[in-house]
Short mmCIF file of C-alpha atoms in Angstrom, two decimals:
data_model
loop_
_atom_site.label_atom_id
_atom_site.label_comp_id
_atom_site.label_asym_id
_atom_site.label_seq_id
_atom_site.Cartn_x
_atom_site.Cartn_y
_atom_site.Cartn_z
CA MET A 296 140.41 -28.58 177.18
CA GLU A 297 139.27 -28.78 180.81
CA ILE A 298 140.87 -31.83 182.44
CA VAL A 299 140.12 -32.92 186.01
CA VAL A 300 142.36 -35.24 188.02
CA ILE A 301 140.56 -37.67 190.34
CA ILE A 302 142.19 -39.39 193.34
CA SER A 303 140.64 -41.78 195.85
CA LYS A 304 141.34 -41.31 199.56
CA GLN A 305 141.47 -45.12 199.81
CA ASP A 306 144.34 -45.37 197.34
CA LYS A 307 147.88 -45.37 198.77
CA ALA A 308 149.53 -44.62 195.44
CA GLY A 309 146.91 -42.01 194.70
CA MET A 310 147.60 -40.20 197.97
CA ASN A 311 151.34 -40.37 197.27
CA ILE A 312 150.69 -38.77 193.87
CA ALA A 313 148.39 -36.21 195.54
CA SER A 314 151.18 -35.02 197.84
CA CYS A 315 153.45 -34.60 194.81
CA LEU A 316 150.72 -32.68 192.97
CA ASP A 317 150.41 -30.44 196.04
CA GLU A 318 154.11 -29.60 195.74
CA LYS A 319 153.50 -28.54 192.15
CA ARG A 320 150.29 -26.70 193.07
CA ILE A 321 148.31 -28.83 190.66
CA GLU A 322 144.66 -29.15 191.61
CA TYR A 323 142.79 -32.45 191.86
CA VAL A 324 139.53 -33.82 193.27
CA LEU A 325 139.59 -36.22 196.23
CA ARG A 326 136.90 -38.91 196.38
CA ASP A 327 135.86 -41.24 199.20
CA GLU A 328 135.12 -44.18 196.89
CA LYS A 329 137.69 -46.20 194.97
CA SER A 330 138.53 -44.75 191.57
CA TYR A 331 136.99 -47.63 189.63
CA ASN A 332 133.71 -47.00 191.46
CA CYS A 333 133.44 -43.30 190.50
CA GLU A 334 130.49 -44.05 188.25
CA ASN A 335 129.17 -41.16 186.16
CA ILE A 336 131.47 -38.64 187.84
CA ASP A 337 131.28 -36.77 184.55
CA LYS A 338 127.66 -35.98 185.43
CA GLU A 339 128.78 -34.39 188.74
CA ILE A 340 131.87 -32.52 187.57
CA ASN A 341 131.92 -30.42 184.43
CA ALA A 342 135.06 -31.28 182.47
CA ASP A 343 136.14 -32.39 179.01
CA MET A 344 138.29 -35.25 180.26
CA PHE A 345 139.16 -37.12 183.47
CA ILE A 346 142.48 -38.56 184.64
CA PHE A 347 142.38 -41.09 187.49
CA ALA A 348 145.70 -41.28 189.38
CA THR A 349 145.80 -44.62 191.19
CA LYS A 350 147.66 -47.71 192.26
CA HIS A 351 147.97 -50.76 190.03
CA GLU A 352 147.80 -54.24 191.50
CA SER A 353 149.06 -57.45 189.95
CA GLN A 354 149.99 -60.90 191.15
CA ALA A 355 153.45 -60.49 189.63
CA LYS A 356 154.12 -57.45 191.90
CA VAL A 357 156.25 -55.89 189.15
CA ASN A 358 157.12 -52.22 189.70
CA SER A 359 155.46 -50.21 186.95
CA LEU A 360 154.31 -46.80 185.78
CA SER A 361 151.33 -47.37 183.55
CA VAL A 362 148.41 -45.88 181.66
CA HIS A 363 145.25 -47.35 180.19
CA ALA A 364 141.67 -46.67 179.18
CA PRO A 365 138.83 -48.06 181.33
CA GLY A 366 136.09 -50.39 180.18
CA ASN A 367 134.77 -53.94 180.44
CA PHE A 368 134.61 -56.40 177.55
CA GLY A 369 132.67 -58.83 179.71
CA LYS A 370 131.23 -58.79 183.21
CA ALA A 371 131.94 -55.68 185.30
CA GLU A 372 133.84 -57.09 188.28
CA LEU A 373 135.69 -53.89 189.29
CA GLY A 374 133.31 -51.02 188.58
CA GLY A 375 131.83 -49.84 185.33
CA ARG A 376 129.14 -51.62 183.36
CA ASP A 377 128.99 -55.04 181.74
CA ARG A 378 130.20 -54.86 178.13
CA GLU A 379 130.69 -51.09 178.11
CA LEU A 380 133.87 -49.24 177.16
CA CYS A 381 134.62 -45.63 178.01
CA VAL A 382 135.87 -43.04 175.55
CA ALA A 383 139.64 -43.53 175.25
CA PRO A 384 141.76 -40.37 174.81
CA ALA A 385 144.27 -42.14 172.56
CA GLY A 386 146.46 -39.09 172.00
CA TYR A 387 146.75 -38.41 175.73
CA LEU A 388 147.54 -42.07 176.43
CA LYS A 389 150.35 -41.88 173.86
CA LYS A 390 151.66 -38.60 175.23
CA ALA A 391 151.60 -39.98 178.79
CA LEU A 392 153.49 -43.12 177.76
CA ILE A 393 156.14 -41.04 175.98
CA GLU A 394 156.56 -38.74 179.00
CA LEU A 395 156.73 -41.70 181.42
CA GLU A 396 159.39 -43.33 179.25
CA LYS A 397 161.44 -40.10 179.32
CA ARG A 398 161.36 -40.17 183.13
CA LYS A 399 161.70 -43.93 183.55
CA LEU A 400 162.87 -44.93 187.03
CA GLY A 401 165.33 -47.73 187.64
CA GLY A 402 163.48 -50.92 188.53
CA PHE A 403 160.18 -49.72 187.02
CA GLU A 404 158.56 -50.80 183.76
CA VAL A 405 156.66 -48.24 181.66
CA VAL A 406 153.48 -49.76 180.27
CA GLN A 407 150.28 -49.01 178.37
CA GLU A 408 147.93 -51.70 179.59
CA VAL A 409 144.89 -53.19 177.93
CA THR A 410 141.43 -51.76 178.52
CA HIS A 411 140.05 -52.98 181.84
CA HIS A 412 137.82 -52.19 184.86
CA GLY A 413 135.55 -49.22 185.67
CA PRO A 414 134.24 -46.68 186.23
CA TYR A 415 131.81 -45.94 183.42
CA LEU A 416 131.91 -42.39 182.10
CA GLU A 417 130.71 -40.88 178.85
CA LYS A 418 133.50 -38.29 178.71
CA PRO A 419 137.05 -39.27 177.70
CA CYS A 420 138.99 -40.72 180.62
CA MET A 421 142.20 -42.57 181.42
CA PHE A 422 144.13 -44.06 184.32
CA ILE A 423 147.74 -43.31 185.22
CA GLU A 424 149.09 -45.69 187.83
CA ILE A 425 151.93 -46.81 190.08
CA GLY A 426 152.26 -50.57 190.41
CA SER A 427 152.19 -53.09 191.75
CA ASN A 428 152.99 -53.42 195.48
CA GLU A 429 152.92 -51.24 198.59
CA ASP A 430 156.60 -50.28 198.41
CA ALA A 431 156.07 -48.96 194.89
CA TRP A 432 152.77 -47.23 195.74
CA LEU A 433 154.54 -45.24 198.46
CA ASN A 434 157.69 -44.57 196.44
CA LYS A 435 158.13 -40.79 196.44
CA GLU A 436 160.12 -40.71 193.21
CA ALA A 437 157.39 -42.67 191.43
CA GLY A 438 154.82 -40.23 192.79
CA LYS A 439 156.87 -37.31 191.49
CA VAL A 440 157.13 -38.83 188.02
CA ILE A 441 153.38 -39.37 187.79
CA ALA A 442 152.74 -35.83 189.05
CA GLU A 443 155.15 -34.40 186.47
CA VAL A 444 153.46 -36.30 183.65
CA ILE A 445 150.02 -35.19 184.82
CA GLY A 446 151.32 -31.62 184.73
CA VAL A 447 152.46 -32.13 181.13
CA LEU A 448 149.07 -33.57 180.13
CA LEU A 449 147.17 -30.69 181.73
CA ASN A 450 149.15 -28.18 179.66
CA TRP A 451 149.40 -30.19 176.45
CA LYS A 452 147.74 -28.65 173.41
CA GLY A 453 147.43 -31.94 171.57
CA GLU A 454 148.93 -33.27 168.35
CA GLU A 455 147.56 -35.04 165.30
CA PHE A 456 147.97 -38.78 165.65
CA ARG A 457 146.37 -41.60 163.74
CA THR A 458 144.06 -43.46 166.12
CA ALA A 459 144.21 -47.24 166.20
CA ILE A 460 142.90 -50.07 168.34
CA GLY A 461 144.88 -53.14 169.36
CA ILE A 462 143.71 -56.73 169.61
CA GLY A 463 145.51 -59.67 171.21
CA GLY A 464 148.54 -60.25 173.38
CA LEU A 465 149.36 -59.77 177.02
CA HIS A 466 147.92 -57.43 179.65
CA HIS A 467 150.93 -55.10 179.49
CA THR A 468 150.90 -54.95 175.64
CA PRO A 469 154.64 -55.28 174.94
CA ASN A 470 154.09 -55.66 171.20
CA PHE A 471 152.03 -52.45 170.98
CA LYS A 472 154.34 -50.33 173.14
CA LYS A 473 157.03 -49.84 170.47
CA ILE A 474 154.38 -48.77 167.94
CA ILE A 475 153.00 -46.19 170.37
CA LEU A 476 156.41 -44.80 171.35
CA ASP A 477 158.12 -44.69 167.97
CA GLY A 478 155.62 -43.37 165.46
CA SER A 479 152.57 -41.28 164.68
CA ILE A 480 150.02 -43.89 165.79
CA ALA A 481 148.09 -43.56 169.06
CA ILE A 482 146.33 -46.65 170.39
CA GLY A 483 143.16 -46.17 172.42
CA HIS A 484 141.44 -49.41 173.38
CA VAL A 485 143.29 -52.73 173.52
CA CYS A 486 141.56 -56.10 173.91
CA ALA A 487 143.84 -58.64 175.58
CA LYS A 488 144.04 -62.28 174.58
CA TYR A 489 142.18 -63.22 177.76
CA ASN A 490 139.21 -61.06 176.67
CA LEU A 491 138.92 -62.35 173.09
CA LYS A 492 136.07 -64.65 174.09
CA ASP A 493 133.98 -61.53 174.74
CA LEU A 494 135.02 -59.64 171.59
CA ASP A 495 132.13 -59.63 169.14
CA GLU A 496 130.72 -57.16 166.61
CA GLU A 497 129.23 -54.88 169.28
CA MET A 498 132.40 -54.71 171.38
CA LEU A 499 134.60 -54.17 168.33
CA LYS A 500 132.30 -51.32 167.27
CA GLN A 501 132.75 -49.75 170.73
CA MET A 502 136.54 -50.13 170.50
CA ILE A 503 136.51 -48.26 167.19
CA GLU A 504 134.00 -45.53 168.00
CA ARG A 505 134.68 -44.83 171.68
CA ASN A 506 137.85 -42.86 171.18
CA SER A 507 138.32 -39.11 171.28
CA LYS A 508 138.95 -39.55 167.56
CA LYS A 509 137.37 -42.54 165.81
CA ALA A 510 139.88 -45.29 165.07
CA ASP A 511 140.59 -46.10 161.41
CA LEU A 512 143.21 -48.80 161.95
CA VAL A 513 143.08 -52.21 163.63
CA ILE A 514 146.43 -53.61 164.77
CA LEU A 515 146.57 -57.33 165.49
CA ASP A 516 149.10 -58.99 167.77
CA TRP A 517 148.84 -62.03 165.53
CA LYS A 518 150.71 -64.54 167.70
CA GLY A 519 148.87 -63.10 170.70
CA LEU A 520 145.50 -64.14 169.24
CA GLY A 521 146.18 -67.80 169.98
CA THR A 522 143.40 -70.12 168.82
CA GLU A 523 141.10 -67.16 168.10
CA LYS A 524 143.04 -66.05 164.98
CA GLU A 525 140.45 -66.95 162.35
CA LYS A 526 137.49 -65.75 164.42
CA ILE A 527 139.13 -62.35 164.99
CA LYS A 528 140.34 -62.06 161.39
CA LYS A 529 136.81 -62.64 160.09
CA LEU A 530 135.35 -60.22 162.63
CA VAL A 531 137.67 -57.30 161.87
CA GLU A 532 137.37 -57.84 158.12
CA SER A 533 133.62 -57.20 158.44
CA PHE A 534 134.45 -53.56 159.27
CA ASP A 535 135.69 -51.10 156.65
CA LEU A 536 139.04 -50.41 158.32
CA GLU A 537 142.69 -50.92 157.52
CA ILE A 538 144.06 -54.01 159.27
CA LYS A 539 147.73 -54.60 160.06
CA ARG A 540 149.72 -56.99 162.19
CA THR A 541 152.18 -55.53 164.70
CA LYS A 542 155.17 -56.67 162.63
CA GLU A 543 153.80 -54.82 159.58
CA ILE A 544 153.82 -51.40 161.24
CA LYS A 545 156.71 -49.36 159.90
CA ASN A 546 157.27 -46.12 161.83
#
């Protein structure tokens, strides 16, 4: 498995991570453009998978170490293409979350976020991030943790996990995190409650199929579906997949 790490010169957290990767003699590719604008980089660089090491921004300014798959359920406002998801490496997302949790820093949350923003690639790709303010982006210990986890991912031989998708809930997926950490299920794409308006048959099909291994389980954050419960229930039942609510998952 040839994995390439991508870092933007414009990204303060990315450059912090880069200096920590240098200390470990781990190679990466520097880009002039922002990471979410690295469209079709898989056509320029020959690799099996791409890891984007970046900053995370949020209005809450919560310190976090996070991972997620890229893609847009609706309009592409930060790179990528309208209504196009990338291929989510669910097993690597799970492994990264586990390794981040092992190295959890005081004052930092460890999170697998929902699917969001660009770029658009056809090869499997993921983001690993430091959030969500300048102090955190420049935090050397946070940079070291991300660099260590990247090192683990680059040398990981993979494991057999059941691939699932998640629907509903908050951006930082608290109700999916325990499932990912505690059992044999890896979750690739997650559609947040705020994106349910854009989730239709085509986007659900992408969520299922655009994983390194096709998903065969849909996990619903039932309370996190809000007023869309019946619409989403009917939609997922039209696919021949097992459906469970988060509270029904027994690890």
